Every structure is written in C-alpha cells, then in structure tokens.
Tab-separated table of C-alpha atoms in Angstrom:
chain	number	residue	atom	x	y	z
A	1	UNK	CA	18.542	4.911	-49.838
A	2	UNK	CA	15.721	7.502	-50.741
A	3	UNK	CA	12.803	7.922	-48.854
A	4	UNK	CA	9.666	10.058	-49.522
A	5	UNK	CA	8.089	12.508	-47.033
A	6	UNK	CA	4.188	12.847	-46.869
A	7	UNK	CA	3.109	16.033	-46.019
A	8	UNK	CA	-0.514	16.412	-45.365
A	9	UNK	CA	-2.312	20.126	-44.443
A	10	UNK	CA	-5.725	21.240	-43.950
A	11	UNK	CA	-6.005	24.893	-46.273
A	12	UNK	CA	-8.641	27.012	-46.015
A	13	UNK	CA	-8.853	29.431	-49.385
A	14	UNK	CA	-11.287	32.427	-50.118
A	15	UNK	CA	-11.886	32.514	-54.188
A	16	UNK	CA	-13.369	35.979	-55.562
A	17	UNK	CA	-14.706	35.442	-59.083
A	18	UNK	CA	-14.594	37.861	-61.609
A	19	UNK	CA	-18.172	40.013	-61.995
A	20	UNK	CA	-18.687	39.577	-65.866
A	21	UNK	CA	-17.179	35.879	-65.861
A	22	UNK	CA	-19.939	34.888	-63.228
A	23	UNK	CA	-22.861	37.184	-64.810
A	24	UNK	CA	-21.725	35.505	-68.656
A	25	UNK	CA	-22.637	31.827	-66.888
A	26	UNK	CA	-25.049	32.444	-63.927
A	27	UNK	CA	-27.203	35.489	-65.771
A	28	UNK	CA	-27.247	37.679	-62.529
A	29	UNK	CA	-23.826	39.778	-61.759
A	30	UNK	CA	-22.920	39.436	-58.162
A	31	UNK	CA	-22.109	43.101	-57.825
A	32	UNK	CA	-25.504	44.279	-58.732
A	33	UNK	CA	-27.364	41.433	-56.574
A	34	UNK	CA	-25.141	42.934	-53.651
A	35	UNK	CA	-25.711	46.494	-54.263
A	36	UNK	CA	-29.433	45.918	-54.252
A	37	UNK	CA	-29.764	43.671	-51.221
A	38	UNK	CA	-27.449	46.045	-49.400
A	39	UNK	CA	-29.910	49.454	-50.114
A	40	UNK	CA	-32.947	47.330	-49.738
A	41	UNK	CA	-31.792	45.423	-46.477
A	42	UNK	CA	-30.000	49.269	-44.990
A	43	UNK	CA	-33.135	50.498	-45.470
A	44	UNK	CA	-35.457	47.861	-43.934
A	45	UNK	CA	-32.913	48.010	-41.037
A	46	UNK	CA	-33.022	51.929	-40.343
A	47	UNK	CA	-36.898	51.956	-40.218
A	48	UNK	CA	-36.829	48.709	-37.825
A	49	UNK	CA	-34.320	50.561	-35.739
A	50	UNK	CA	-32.286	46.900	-35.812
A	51	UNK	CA	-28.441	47.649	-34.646
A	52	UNK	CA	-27.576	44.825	-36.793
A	53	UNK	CA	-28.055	43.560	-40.678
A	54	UNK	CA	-28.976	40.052	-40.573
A	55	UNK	CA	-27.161	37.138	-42.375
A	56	UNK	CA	-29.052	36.345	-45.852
A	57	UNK	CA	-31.171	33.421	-44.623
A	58	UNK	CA	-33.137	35.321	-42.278
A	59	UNK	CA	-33.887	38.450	-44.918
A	60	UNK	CA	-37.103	36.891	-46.253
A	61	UNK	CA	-38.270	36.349	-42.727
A	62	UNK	CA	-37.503	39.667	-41.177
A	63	UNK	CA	-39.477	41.376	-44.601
A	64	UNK	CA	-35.964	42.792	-45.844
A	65	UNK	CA	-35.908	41.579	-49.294
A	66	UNK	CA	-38.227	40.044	-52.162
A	67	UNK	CA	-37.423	36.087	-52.449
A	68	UNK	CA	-37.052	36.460	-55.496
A	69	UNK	CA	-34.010	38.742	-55.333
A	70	UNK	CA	-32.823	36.159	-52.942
A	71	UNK	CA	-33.660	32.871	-55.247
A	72	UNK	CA	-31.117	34.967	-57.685
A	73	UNK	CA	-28.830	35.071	-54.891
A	74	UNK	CA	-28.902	31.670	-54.607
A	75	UNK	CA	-28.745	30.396	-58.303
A	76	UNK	CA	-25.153	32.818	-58.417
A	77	UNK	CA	-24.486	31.185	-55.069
A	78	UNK	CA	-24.301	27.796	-55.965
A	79	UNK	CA	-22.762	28.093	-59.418
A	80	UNK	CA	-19.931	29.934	-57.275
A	81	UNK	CA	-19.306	27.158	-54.720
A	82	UNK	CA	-19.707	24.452	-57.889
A	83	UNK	CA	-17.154	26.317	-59.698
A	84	UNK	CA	-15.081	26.904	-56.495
A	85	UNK	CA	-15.276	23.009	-55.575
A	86	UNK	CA	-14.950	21.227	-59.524
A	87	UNK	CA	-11.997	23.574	-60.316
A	88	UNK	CA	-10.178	23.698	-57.417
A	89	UNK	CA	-10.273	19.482	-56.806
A	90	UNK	CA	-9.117	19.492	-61.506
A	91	UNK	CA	-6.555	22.155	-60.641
A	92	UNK	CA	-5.025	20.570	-57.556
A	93	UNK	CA	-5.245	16.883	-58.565
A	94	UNK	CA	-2.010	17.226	-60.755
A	95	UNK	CA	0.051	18.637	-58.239
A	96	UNK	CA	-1.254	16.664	-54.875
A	97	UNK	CA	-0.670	13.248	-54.750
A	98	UNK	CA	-4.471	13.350	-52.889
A	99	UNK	CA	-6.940	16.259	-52.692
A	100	UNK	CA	-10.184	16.164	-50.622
A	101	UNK	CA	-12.586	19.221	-50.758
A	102	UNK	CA	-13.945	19.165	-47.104
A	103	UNK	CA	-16.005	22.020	-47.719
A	104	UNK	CA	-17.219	24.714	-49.820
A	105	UNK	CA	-19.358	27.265	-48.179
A	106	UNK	CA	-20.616	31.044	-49.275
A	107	UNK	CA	-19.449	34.011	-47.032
A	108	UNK	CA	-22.350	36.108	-48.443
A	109	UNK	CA	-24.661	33.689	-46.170
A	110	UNK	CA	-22.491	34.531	-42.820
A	111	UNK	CA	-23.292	37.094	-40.632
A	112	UNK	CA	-22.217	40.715	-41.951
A	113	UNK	CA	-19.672	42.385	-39.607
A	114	UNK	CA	-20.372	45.996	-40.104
A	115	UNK	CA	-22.407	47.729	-37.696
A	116	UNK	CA	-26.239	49.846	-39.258
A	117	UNK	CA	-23.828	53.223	-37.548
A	118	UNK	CA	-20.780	52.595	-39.711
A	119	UNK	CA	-20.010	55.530	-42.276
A	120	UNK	CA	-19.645	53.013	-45.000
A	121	UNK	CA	-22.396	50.491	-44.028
A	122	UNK	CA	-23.862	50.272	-47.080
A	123	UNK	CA	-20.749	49.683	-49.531
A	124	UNK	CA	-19.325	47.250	-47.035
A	125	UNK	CA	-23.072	45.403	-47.011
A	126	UNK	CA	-22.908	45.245	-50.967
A	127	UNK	CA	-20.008	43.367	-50.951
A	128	UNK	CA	-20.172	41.342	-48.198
A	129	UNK	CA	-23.781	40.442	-49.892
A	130	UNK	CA	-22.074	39.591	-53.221
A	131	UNK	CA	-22.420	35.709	-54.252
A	132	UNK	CA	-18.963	36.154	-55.718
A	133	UNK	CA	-16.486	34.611	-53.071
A	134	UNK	CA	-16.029	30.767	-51.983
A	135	UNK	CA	-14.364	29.694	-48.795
A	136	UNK	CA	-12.239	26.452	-50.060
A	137	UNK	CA	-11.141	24.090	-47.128
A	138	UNK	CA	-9.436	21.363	-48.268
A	139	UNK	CA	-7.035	18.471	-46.966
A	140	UNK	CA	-3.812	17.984	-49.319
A	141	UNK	CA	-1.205	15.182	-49.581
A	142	UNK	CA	2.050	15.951	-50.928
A	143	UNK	CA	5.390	13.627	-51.124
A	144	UNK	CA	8.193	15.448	-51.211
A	145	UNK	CA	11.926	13.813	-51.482
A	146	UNK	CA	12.757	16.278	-48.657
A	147	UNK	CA	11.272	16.935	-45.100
A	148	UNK	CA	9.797	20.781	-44.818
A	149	UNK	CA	9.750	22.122	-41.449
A	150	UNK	CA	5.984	24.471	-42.059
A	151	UNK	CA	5.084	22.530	-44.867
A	152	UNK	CA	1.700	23.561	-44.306
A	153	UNK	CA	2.468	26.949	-45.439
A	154	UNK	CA	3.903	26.066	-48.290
A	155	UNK	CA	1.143	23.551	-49.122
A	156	UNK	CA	-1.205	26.528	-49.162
A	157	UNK	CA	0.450	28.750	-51.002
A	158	UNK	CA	1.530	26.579	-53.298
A	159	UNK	CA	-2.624	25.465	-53.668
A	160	UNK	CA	-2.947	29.494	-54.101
A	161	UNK	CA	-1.104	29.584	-56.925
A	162	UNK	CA	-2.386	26.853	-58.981
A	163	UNK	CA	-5.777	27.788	-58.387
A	164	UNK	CA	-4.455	31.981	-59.851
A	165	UNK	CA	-6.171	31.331	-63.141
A	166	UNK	CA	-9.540	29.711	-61.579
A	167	UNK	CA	-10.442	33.175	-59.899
A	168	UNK	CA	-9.778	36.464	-59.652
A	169	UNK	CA	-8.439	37.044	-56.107
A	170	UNK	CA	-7.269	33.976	-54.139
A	171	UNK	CA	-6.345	34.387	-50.335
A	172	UNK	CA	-4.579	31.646	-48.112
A	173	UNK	CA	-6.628	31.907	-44.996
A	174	UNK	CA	-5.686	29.108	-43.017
A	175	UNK	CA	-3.153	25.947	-43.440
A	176	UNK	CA	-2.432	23.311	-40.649
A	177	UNK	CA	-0.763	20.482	-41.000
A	178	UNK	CA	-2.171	17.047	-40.127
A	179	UNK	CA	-0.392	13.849	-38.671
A	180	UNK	CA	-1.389	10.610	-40.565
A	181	UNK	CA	-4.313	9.257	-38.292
A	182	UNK	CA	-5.677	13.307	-38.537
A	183	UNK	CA	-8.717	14.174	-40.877
C-alpha cells in the first residue's frame, strides 16, 4: 500500500524587483531613491566624522536625509514587501499543499555593512538603500509519494523557481526542515 510523505521546511528567499516594474506602480524608482540617500547620507557621514552609515530608521534623527525622501522610501517599501508577500503565498499555493508567509521584511531598513573608508562606499550604500529587495521566510508543506533525504533544499529551490516570473532576481537563502510539532 501507498503512503504519502509530508515534508515541511522553513525557506528564507531574497526577491529583487525590477527598477521600471516598481517605478510604473509605486511612482518612485528604487534605484534613484538609493542613489540619493546614499550621496546625501555619505555626505552627512564624512562631515560628522561617523565610522558607520546608519540603518534607514535612524536617518531622520541623525539630520542625514529630508523625511520626505524617506516617506518615498517607505511608500516603494511597502508596495515591495506587499508584492513580495501576495505573490509569493498565489504563486506557491498551487504547488504546496500549505504555504504560510512568516515574514516579509525590507533589507534596505537593516544595518548597511560597508564601512564610510571603503573605496566603493557610496555605490554599495545606493543599493543596499534601494527599496527594491524582499526577504521571504516562509514555512512549506509538501506530500510527496517518496521520502527525500534534504528535502528542504529541494523545497527551496523548487519555491525559487516558481516565484522566477514574480521578480527579477530570486536567491534561496536559507531552507530547514521542520518536524511536525515545529513552527
């Protein structure tokens, strides 16, 4: 007799939208927000002397950008992570047997990584500051016929590729699977 196999994973997936798709809906383009917070905020930074660039929440506060250049942000921001979290759960509900989105979460807002000394500060700063990437973490049941030994993997990538026409770059960070009384 046949028996089914759940497989359950938690995937974490970074989504980079395409520029001119996200400027046609949201009015701003995420390239050009980034560019400008990057020159504005580099510049605020070297006559501070800070050794640091600060994570966009705390740029109004520190006096390194207008808020309304940050509102913008924002408004890009959010239809990002809305487009991020609506078409990844339509996209994966036909090929899960369950999809939860556990979270959906801009890595424009995180703290930048480069350094005020790094050679290439400012490009790296423009694109970190870009509202055009989602971080995707999800929980996925799938039942298979067959037992997968790193099922997880598979899970994810096969997430990654059904999600190819939502965005333009999609990147399996993370997948680990979950026993039935996990998550």
């Amino acid at each position: 007799m046949a028996s089914l196999h759940v497989h359950r994973a938690r995937i974490a997936l970074l989504l980079r939208f395409d520029d001119a798709a996200v400027t046609a809906m949201a009015r701003y383009s995420p390239r050009l927000l980034g560019e400008t917070l990057a020159e504005a905020v580099a510049r605020g930074v070297a006559e501070r002397g800070l050794g640091y660039f600060p994570p966009l929440p705390r740029l109004v506060e520190l006096g390194l950008a207008e808020p309304d250049l940050l509102a913008a942000v924002d408004d890009v921001t959010a239809f990002v992570l809305q487009a991020a979290r609506n078409g990844g759960r339509q996209r994966l509900a036909a090929l899960f047997s369950s999809v939860r989105v556990e979270r959906v979460t801009s890595p424009a807002h995180t703290m930048p990584p480069m350094r005020p000394a790094d050679p290439r500060a400012v490009e790296a700063l423009a694109h970190h500051y870009a509202p055009d990437r989602a971080r995707l973490e999800l929980v996925v049941t799938s039942l298979e016929r067959n037992a997968y030994e790193g099922a997880e993997r598979w899970l994810g990538r096969r997430a990654a590729r059904a999600l190819a026409g939502l965005a333009r770059d999609i990147r399996l960070l993370d997948a680990a699977p979950l026993e039935a009384g996990d998550g």
